[in-house]
Amino acid sequence: QVQLVESGGGLVQPGGSLRLSCAASGSIFSVDAMGWFRQAPGKQRELVARLTTGGSRMEYADSVKGRFTISRDNAKNTVYLQMNSLKPDDTAVYFCHAIILTTGVLSHWWGQGTQVTVSS
């Protein structure tokens, strides 16, 4: 089994910053990719940012380019999302996602979600 534990959400004013963290633990052989999705009320879950192993491929949603930065600590199986210049439209539950190889099986794993609210 694998667990993804997120932290760092909260309430912030427009223009402010937050940093999300997600640590993967459990029966991990290797991590292929880690990233963040978000889901606002009444909307579908959408990709925010994703990073493959070693940072060879980085992907951002157009709506967050230039404001959000994703990074990884491969030794700790941890992914971070630095969010700057936050807007009310960024308000959502943010979910950590990882593609992990366990005992011979490559699977998708999700965190429990952390609320980010941007409001004055």
Coordinates of N, CA and C in Angstrom, one line a residue:
Q1 N 0.8 -1.2 0.0 CA 0.0 0.0 0.0 C 0.9 1.2 0.0
V2 N 0.3 2.3 -0.6 CA 1.0 3.6 -0.6 C 0.1 4.7 0.0
Q3 N 0.7 5.6 0.7 CA -0.1 6.7 1.2 C 0.6 8.0 0.7
L4 N -0.3 9.0 0.3 CA 0.1 10.3 -0.1 C -0.5 11.3 0.9
V5 N 0.4 12.0 1.6 CA 0.0 12.9 2.7 C 0.3 14.3 2.3
E6 N -0.8 15.1 2.2 CA -0.6 16.5 1.8 C -0.6 17.4 3.0
S7 N 0.0 18.6 2.8 CA -0.1 19.6 3.8 C 0.1 21.0 3.1
G8 N -0.3 22.1 3.8 CA 0.0 23.4 3.3 C -1.1 24.2 2.8
G9 N -2.3 23.6 2.7 CA -3.5 24.4 2.3 C -3.9 25.4 3.3
G10 N -4.9 26.3 3.0 CA -5.4 27.2 3.9 C -6.1 28.4 3.2
L11 N -6.3 29.4 4.0 CA -6.9 30.6 3.5 C -5.9 31.7 3.3
V12 N -5.9 32.4 2.1 CA -5.0 33.4 1.8 C -5.7 34.5 1.0
Q13 N -5.2 35.7 1.1 CA -5.8 36.8 0.4 C -5.3 36.8 -1.1
P14 N -6.1 37.4 -1.9 CA -5.6 37.5 -3.3 C -4.2 38.2 -3.4
G15 N -3.4 37.6 -4.3 CA -2.0 38.1 -4.4 C -1.1 37.4 -3.5
G16 N -1.6 36.6 -2.5 CA -0.7 36.0 -1.6 C -0.1 34.7 -2.1
S17 N 0.6 34.0 -1.2 CA 1.3 32.7 -1.6 C 1.0 31.6 -0.6
L18 N 1.1 30.4 -1.1 CA 1.0 29.2 -0.3 C 1.9 28.2 -0.9
R19 N 2.4 27.3 -0.1 CA 3.2 26.1 -0.6 C 2.6 24.8 -0.1
L20 N 2.3 24.0 -1.1 CA 1.7 22.7 -0.8 C 2.9 21.6 -0.8
S21 N 2.7 20.6 0.1 CA 3.7 19.5 0.1 C 2.9 18.2 0.0
C22 N 3.5 17.2 -0.6 CA 2.9 15.9 -0.6 C 4.0 14.8 -0.5
A23 N 3.9 14.0 0.5 CA 4.9 13.0 0.7 C 4.3 11.6 0.5
A24 N 5.0 10.8 -0.3 CA 4.6 9.4 -0.6 C 5.3 8.5 0.3
S25 N 4.6 7.5 0.8 CA 5.3 6.5 1.7 C 4.6 5.2 1.5
G26 N 5.2 4.1 1.9 CA 4.7 2.8 1.8 C 5.6 1.9 1.0
S27 N 4.9 0.9 0.3 CA 5.7 -0.1 -0.4 C 6.0 0.4 -1.8
I28 N 7.0 1.3 -1.8 CA 7.3 2.0 -3.1 C 8.6 1.5 -3.6
F29 N 8.6 1.0 -4.9 CA 9.8 0.6 -5.6 C 10.4 1.8 -6.3
S30 N 9.6 2.5 -7.0 CA 10.0 3.7 -7.7 C 8.8 4.6 -8.0
V31 N 9.1 5.9 -8.2 CA 8.0 6.9 -8.5 C 8.2 7.4 -9.9
D32 N 7.2 7.2 -10.7 CA 7.3 7.6 -12.1 C 7.0 9.1 -12.3
A33 N 5.9 9.6 -11.7 CA 5.6 11.0 -11.8 C 4.8 11.4 -10.6
M34 N 4.9 12.7 -10.3 CA 4.1 13.2 -9.2 C 3.6 14.6 -9.6
G35 N 2.4 14.9 -9.1 CA 1.9 16.2 -9.5 C 0.7 16.6 -8.7
W36 N 0.0 17.7 -9.1 CA -1.2 18.2 -8.4 C -2.3 18.4 -9.4
F37 N -3.5 18.1 -8.9 CA -4.7 18.4 -9.6 C -5.6 19.2 -8.6
R38 N -6.6 19.9 -9.1 CA -7.5 20.6 -8.3 C -9.0 20.4 -8.8
Q39 N -9.9 20.6 -7.8 CA -11.3 20.5 -8.1 C -12.1 21.6 -7.4
A40 N -12.6 22.5 -8.1 CA -13.5 23.6 -7.6 C -14.9 23.1 -7.5
P41 N -15.7 23.7 -6.6 CA -17.1 23.2 -6.5 C -17.9 23.3 -7.9
G42 N -18.5 22.2 -8.3 CA -19.3 22.2 -9.5 C -18.4 22.0 -10.8
K43 N -17.1 21.8 -10.6 CA -16.3 21.7 -11.8 C -15.5 20.3 -11.7
Q44 N -15.0 20.0 -12.9 CA -14.3 18.7 -13.0 C -12.9 18.9 -12.4
R45 N -12.3 17.8 -12.0 CA -10.9 17.8 -11.5 C -10.0 18.1 -12.7
E46 N -9.0 19.0 -12.5 CA -8.1 19.4 -13.6 C -6.7 19.3 -13.1
L47 N -5.8 19.1 -14.1 CA -4.4 19.1 -13.8 C -3.9 20.5 -13.6
V48 N -3.1 20.7 -12.5 CA -2.5 21.9 -12.2 C -1.0 21.9 -12.7
A49 N -0.3 20.9 -12.2 CA 1.1 20.8 -12.6 C 1.6 19.3 -12.3
R50 N 2.5 18.9 -13.2 CA 3.0 17.5 -13.1 C 4.5 17.5 -13.4
L51 N 5.2 16.6 -12.7 CA 6.7 16.5 -12.9 C 7.0 15.0 -12.9
T52 N 7.8 14.6 -14.0 CA 8.2 13.3 -14.1 C 9.5 13.1 -13.3
T53 N 9.9 11.8 -13.1 CA 11.1 11.5 -12.3 C 12.3 12.2 -12.9
G54 N 13.1 12.8 -12.1 CA 14.3 13.5 -12.5 C 14.0 14.9 -13.2
G55 N 12.7 15.3 -13.2 CA 12.4 16.6 -13.8 C 12.5 16.6 -15.3
S56 N 12.5 15.5 -15.9 CA 12.7 15.5 -17.4 C 11.5 16.0 -18.1
R57 N 10.4 16.0 -17.5 CA 9.2 16.6 -18.2 C 8.4 17.3 -17.1
M58 N 8.0 18.6 -17.4 CA 7.3 19.4 -16.5 C 6.1 19.9 -17.3
E59 N 4.9 19.9 -16.7 CA 3.7 20.3 -17.4 C 2.9 21.2 -16.4
Y60 N 2.3 22.3 -16.9 CA 1.5 23.2 -16.1 C 0.2 23.5 -16.9
A61 N -0.8 23.7 -16.1 CA -2.1 24.3 -16.7 C -1.8 25.7 -17.2
D62 N -2.4 26.1 -18.3 CA -2.2 27.5 -18.8 C -2.5 28.5 -17.7
S63 N -3.5 28.2 -16.9 CA -4.0 29.2 -15.9 C -3.1 29.5 -14.8
V64 N -2.1 28.6 -14.6 CA -1.1 28.8 -13.5 C 0.3 29.1 -14.0
K65 N 0.6 29.0 -15.3 CA 1.9 29.3 -15.8 C 2.4 30.7 -15.3
G66 N 3.6 30.7 -14.8 CA 4.2 31.9 -14.4 C 3.9 32.3 -13.0
R67 N 3.0 31.6 -12.4 CA 2.6 31.9 -11.0 C 2.9 30.7 -10.0
F68 N 2.7 29.5 -10.5 CA 3.0 28.3 -9.7 C 4.3 27.6 -10.2
T69 N 4.9 27.0 -9.2 CA 6.2 26.2 -9.5 C 6.1 24.9 -8.8
I70 N 6.3 23.8 -9.6 CA 6.3 22.5 -9.0 C 7.8 22.0 -8.9
S71 N 8.1 21.3 -7.8 CA 9.4 20.7 -7.6 C 9.3 19.4 -6.9
R72 N 10.4 18.7 -6.9 CA 10.4 17.3 -6.3 C 11.7 17.1 -5.5
D73 N 11.6 16.4 -4.4 CA 12.7 15.8 -3.7 C 12.6 14.3 -3.9
N74 N 13.4 13.8 -4.9 CA 13.2 12.4 -5.2 C 13.7 11.5 -4.0
A75 N 14.6 11.9 -3.3 CA 15.1 11.1 -2.2 C 14.0 10.9 -1.1
K76 N 13.1 11.9 -1.0 CA 12.1 11.9 0.0 C 10.7 11.5 -0.6
N77 N 10.7 11.3 -1.9 CA 9.4 11.0 -2.6 C 8.4 12.1 -2.2
T78 N 8.8 13.3 -2.3 CA 8.0 14.4 -2.0 C 7.9 15.4 -3.1
V79 N 6.7 15.9 -3.3 CA 6.5 16.9 -4.4 C 5.9 18.2 -3.7
Y80 N 6.3 19.3 -4.2 CA 5.9 20.6 -3.7 C 5.2 21.4 -4.8
L81 N 4.4 22.3 -4.4 CA 3.7 23.3 -5.3 C 3.8 24.6 -4.6
Q82 N 4.7 25.5 -5.2 CA 4.7 26.9 -4.7 C 3.7 27.7 -5.5
M83 N 2.8 28.3 -4.8 CA 1.7 29.1 -5.5 C 1.9 30.5 -5.1
N84 N 2.1 31.4 -6.1 CA 2.3 32.8 -5.9 C 1.2 33.5 -6.7
S85 N 1.0 34.8 -6.3 CA 0.0 35.6 -7.0 C -1.3 34.9 -7.1
L86 N -1.8 34.4 -6.0 CA -3.0 33.6 -6.0 C -4.2 34.5 -6.3
K87 N -5.2 33.9 -7.0 CA -6.4 34.5 -7.4 C -7.6 33.8 -6.8
P88 N -8.7 34.5 -6.7 CA -9.9 33.8 -6.2 C -10.3 32.5 -7.0
D89 N -10.0 32.6 -8.3 CA -10.2 31.4 -9.2 C -9.4 30.2 -8.9
D90 N -8.3 30.4 -8.1 CA -7.5 29.3 -7.7 C -8.1 28.5 -6.5
T91 N -9.2 29.0 -5.9 CA -9.9 28.3 -4.8 C -10.4 27.0 -5.3
A92 N -10.0 25.9 -4.6 CA -10.3 24.6 -4.9 C -9.7 23.6 -3.9
V93 N -10.1 22.4 -3.9 CA -9.4 21.3 -3.2 C -8.3 20.8 -4.1
Y94 N -7.1 20.8 -3.6 CA -5.9 20.4 -4.3 C -5.6 19.0 -3.9
F95 N -5.4 18.1 -4.9 CA -5.1 16.7 -4.7 C -3.7 16.4 -5.3
C96 N -3.0 15.7 -4.4 CA -1.7 15.2 -4.9 C -1.9 13.9 -5.7
H97 N -1.2 13.7 -6.7 CA -1.3 12.5 -7.6 C 0.1 11.9 -7.9
A98 N 0.2 10.6 -7.8 CA 1.5 10.0 -8.1 C 1.3 8.7 -8.9
I99 N 2.2 8.4 -9.8 CA 2.2 7.1 -10.5 C 3.4 6.4 -9.9
I100 N 3.1 5.3 -9.2 CA 4.1 4.6 -8.4 C 4.2 3.1 -8.8
L101 N 5.4 2.6 -8.9 CA 5.7 1.2 -9.0 C 5.8 0.6 -7.7
T102 N 4.9 -0.3 -7.3 CA 5.0 -1.0 -6.1 C 5.6 -2.4 -6.4
T103 N 5.1 -3.5 -5.8 CA 5.6 -4.8 -6.1 C 5.2 -5.3 -7.5
G104 N 5.8 -4.8 -8.5 CA 5.5 -5.3 -9.9 C 4.3 -4.6 -10.5
V105 N 3.7 -3.7 -9.9 CA 2.5 -3.0 -10.4 C 2.7 -1.5 -10.4
L106 N 2.4 -0.9 -11.6 CA 2.4 0.5 -11.8 C 1.0 1.0 -11.6
S107 N 0.8 1.9 -10.6 CA -0.6 2.3 -10.3 C -0.6 3.8 -10.0
H108 N -1.9 4.4 -10.1 CA -2.1 5.8 -9.8 C -2.6 5.8 -8.3
W109 N -2.1 6.8 -7.6 CA -2.4 7.1 -6.2 C -2.8 8.5 -6.0
W110 N -3.8 8.7 -5.1 CA -4.3 10.1 -4.8 C -4.2 10.4 -3.3
G111 N -3.9 11.6 -3.0 CA -4.0 12.1 -1.7 C -5.4 12.4 -1.3
Q112 N -5.6 12.8 0.0 CA -7.0 13.0 0.4 C -7.5 14.4 0.1
G113 N -6.6 15.3 -0.4 CA -7.0 16.6 -0.8 C -6.8 17.6 0.3
T114 N -6.4 18.8 -0.1 CA -6.2 19.9 0.9 C -6.9 21.2 0.3
Q115 N -7.6 21.9 1.2 CA -8.4 23.0 0.7 C -7.5 24.3 0.6
V116 N -7.6 24.9 -0.5 CA -7.0 26.2 -0.8 C -8.1 27.2 -1.1
T117 N -8.2 28.3 -0.2 CA -9.2 29.3 -0.4 C -8.6 30.6 -0.6
V118 N -8.8 31.3 -1.7 CA -8.3 32.6 -1.9 C -9.4 33.7 -1.8
S119 N -9.4 34.5 -0.8 CA -10.5 35.4 -0.6 C -10.0 36.5 0.3
S120 N -10.6 37.7 0.1 CA -10.3 38.8 0.9 C -11.3 39.0 2.1

